[in-house]
mmCIF file of N, CA and C in Angstrom:
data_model
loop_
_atom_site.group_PDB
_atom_site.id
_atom_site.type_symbol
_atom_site.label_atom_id
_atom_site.label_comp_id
_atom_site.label_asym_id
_atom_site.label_seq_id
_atom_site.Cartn_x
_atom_site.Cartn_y
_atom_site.Cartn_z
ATOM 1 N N UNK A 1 -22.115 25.241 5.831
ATOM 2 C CA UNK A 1 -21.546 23.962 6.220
ATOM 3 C C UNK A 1 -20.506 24.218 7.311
ATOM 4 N N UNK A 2 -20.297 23.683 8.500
ATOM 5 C CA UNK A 2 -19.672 23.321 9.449
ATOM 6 C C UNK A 2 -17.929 22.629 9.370
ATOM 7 N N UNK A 3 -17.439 23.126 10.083
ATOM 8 C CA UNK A 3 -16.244 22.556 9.406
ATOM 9 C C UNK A 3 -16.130 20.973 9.557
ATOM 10 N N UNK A 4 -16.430 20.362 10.256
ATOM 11 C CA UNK A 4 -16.679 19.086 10.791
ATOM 12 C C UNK A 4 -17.175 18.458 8.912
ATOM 13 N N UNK A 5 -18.366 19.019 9.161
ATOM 14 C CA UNK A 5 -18.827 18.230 7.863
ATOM 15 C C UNK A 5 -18.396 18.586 6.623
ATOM 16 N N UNK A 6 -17.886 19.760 6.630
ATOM 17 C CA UNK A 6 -17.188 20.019 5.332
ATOM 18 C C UNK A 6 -15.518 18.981 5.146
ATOM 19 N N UNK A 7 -14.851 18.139 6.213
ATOM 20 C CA UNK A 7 -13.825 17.734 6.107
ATOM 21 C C UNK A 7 -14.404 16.111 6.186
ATOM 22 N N UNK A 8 -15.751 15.595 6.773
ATOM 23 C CA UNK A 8 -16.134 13.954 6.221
ATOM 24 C C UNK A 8 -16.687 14.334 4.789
ATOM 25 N N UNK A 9 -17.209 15.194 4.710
ATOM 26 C CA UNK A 9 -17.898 15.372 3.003
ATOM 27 C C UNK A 9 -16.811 15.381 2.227
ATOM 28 N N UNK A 10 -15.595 15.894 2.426
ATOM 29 C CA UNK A 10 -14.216 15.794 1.679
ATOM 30 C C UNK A 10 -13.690 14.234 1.463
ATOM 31 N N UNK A 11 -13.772 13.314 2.701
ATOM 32 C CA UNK A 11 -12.973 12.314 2.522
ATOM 33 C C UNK A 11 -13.729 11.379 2.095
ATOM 34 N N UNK A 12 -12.627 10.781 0.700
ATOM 35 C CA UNK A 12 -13.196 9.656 0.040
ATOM 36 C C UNK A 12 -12.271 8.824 -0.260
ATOM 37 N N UNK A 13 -12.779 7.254 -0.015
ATOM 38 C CA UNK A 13 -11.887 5.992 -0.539
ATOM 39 C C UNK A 13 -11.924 5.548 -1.985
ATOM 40 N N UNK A 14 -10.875 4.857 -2.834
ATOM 41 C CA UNK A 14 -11.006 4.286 -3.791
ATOM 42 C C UNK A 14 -10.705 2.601 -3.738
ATOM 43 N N UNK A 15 -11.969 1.968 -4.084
ATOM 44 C CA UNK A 15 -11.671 0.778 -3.415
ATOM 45 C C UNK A 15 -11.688 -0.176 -2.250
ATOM 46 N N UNK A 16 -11.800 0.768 -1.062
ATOM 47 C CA UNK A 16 -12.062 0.511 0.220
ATOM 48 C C UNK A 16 -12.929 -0.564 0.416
ATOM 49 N N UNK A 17 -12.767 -1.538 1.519
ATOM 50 C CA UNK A 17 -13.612 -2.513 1.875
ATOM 51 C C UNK A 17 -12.996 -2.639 3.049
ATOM 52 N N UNK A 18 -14.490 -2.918 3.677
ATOM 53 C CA UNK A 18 -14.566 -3.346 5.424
ATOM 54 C C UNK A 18 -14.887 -4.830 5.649
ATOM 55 N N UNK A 19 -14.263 -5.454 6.344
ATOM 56 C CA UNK A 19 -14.195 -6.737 6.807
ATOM 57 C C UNK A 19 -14.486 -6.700 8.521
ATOM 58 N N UNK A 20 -15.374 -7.370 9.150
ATOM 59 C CA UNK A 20 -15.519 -7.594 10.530
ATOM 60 C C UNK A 20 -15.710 -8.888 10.930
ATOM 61 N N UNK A 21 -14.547 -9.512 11.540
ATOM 62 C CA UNK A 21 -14.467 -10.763 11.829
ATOM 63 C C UNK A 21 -13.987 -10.553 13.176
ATOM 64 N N UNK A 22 -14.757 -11.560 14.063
ATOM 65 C CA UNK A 22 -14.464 -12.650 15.382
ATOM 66 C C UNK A 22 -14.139 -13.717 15.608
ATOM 67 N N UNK A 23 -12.887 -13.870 15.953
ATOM 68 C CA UNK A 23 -12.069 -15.054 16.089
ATOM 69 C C UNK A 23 -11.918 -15.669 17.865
ATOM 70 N N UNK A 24 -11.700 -17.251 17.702
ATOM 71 C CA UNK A 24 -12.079 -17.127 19.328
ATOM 72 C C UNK A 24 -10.249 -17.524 19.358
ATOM 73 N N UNK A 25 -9.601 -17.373 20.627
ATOM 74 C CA UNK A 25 -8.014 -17.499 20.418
ATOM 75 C C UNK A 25 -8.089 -18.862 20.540
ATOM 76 N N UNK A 26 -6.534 -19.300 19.895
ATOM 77 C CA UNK A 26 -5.745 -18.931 19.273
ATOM 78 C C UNK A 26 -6.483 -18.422 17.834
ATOM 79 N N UNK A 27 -5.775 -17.489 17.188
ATOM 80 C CA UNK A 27 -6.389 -17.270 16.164
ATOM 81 C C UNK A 27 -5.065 -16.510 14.898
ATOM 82 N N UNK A 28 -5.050 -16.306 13.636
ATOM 83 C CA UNK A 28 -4.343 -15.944 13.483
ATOM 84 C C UNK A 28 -4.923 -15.539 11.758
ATOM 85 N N UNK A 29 -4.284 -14.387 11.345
ATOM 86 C CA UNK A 29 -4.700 -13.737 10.310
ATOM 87 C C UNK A 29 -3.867 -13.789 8.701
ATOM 88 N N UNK A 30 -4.518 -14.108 7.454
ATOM 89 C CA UNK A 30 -3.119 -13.913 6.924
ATOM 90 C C UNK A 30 -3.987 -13.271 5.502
ATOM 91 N N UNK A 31 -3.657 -11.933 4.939
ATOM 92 C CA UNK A 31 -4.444 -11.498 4.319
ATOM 93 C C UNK A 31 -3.380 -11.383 2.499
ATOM 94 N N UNK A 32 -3.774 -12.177 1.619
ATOM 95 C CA UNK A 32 -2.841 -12.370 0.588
ATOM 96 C C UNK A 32 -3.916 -11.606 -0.855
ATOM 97 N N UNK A 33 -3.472 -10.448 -0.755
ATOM 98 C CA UNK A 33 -3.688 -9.688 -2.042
ATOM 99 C C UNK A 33 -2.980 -8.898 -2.813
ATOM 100 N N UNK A 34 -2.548 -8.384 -3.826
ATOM 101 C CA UNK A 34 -1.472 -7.753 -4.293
ATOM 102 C C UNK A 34 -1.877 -6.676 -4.513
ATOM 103 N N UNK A 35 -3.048 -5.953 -3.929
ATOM 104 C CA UNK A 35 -3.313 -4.220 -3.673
ATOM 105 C C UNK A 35 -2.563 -3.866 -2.571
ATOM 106 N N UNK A 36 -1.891 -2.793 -2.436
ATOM 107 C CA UNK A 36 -1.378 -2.389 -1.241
ATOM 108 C C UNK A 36 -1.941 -1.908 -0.278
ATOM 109 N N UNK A 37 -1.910 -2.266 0.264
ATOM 110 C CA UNK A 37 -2.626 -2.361 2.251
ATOM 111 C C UNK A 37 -2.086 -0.886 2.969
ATOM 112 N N UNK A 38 -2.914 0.043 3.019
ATOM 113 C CA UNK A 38 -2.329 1.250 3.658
ATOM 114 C C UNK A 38 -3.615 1.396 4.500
ATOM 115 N N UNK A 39 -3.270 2.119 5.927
ATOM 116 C CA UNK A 39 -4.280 2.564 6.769
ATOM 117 C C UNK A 39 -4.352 4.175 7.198
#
C-alpha cells in the first residue's frame, strides 16, 4: 500500500453528511442543529 492510500484508507467520519445546495443571490444560510459543526 502506498502512502497516499494508506492515509484515505485511515480517514473516517462519524456521522458525517454532505449537503449541496445552489442558491441564486441574495441568499442566506442558517443551519440549526445541536451536533457540533466542526470542519
Amino acid at each position: 500500500m502506498d502512502i497516499v492510500g494508506g492515509l484515505l484508507d485511515g480517514t473516517r467520519a462519524n456521522g458525517a453528511f454532505l449537503i449541496r445546495s445552489v442558491f441564486d443571490p441574495p441568499w442566506s444560510l442558517r443551519i440549526r442543529d445541536e451536533a457540533p459543526l466542526s470542519v
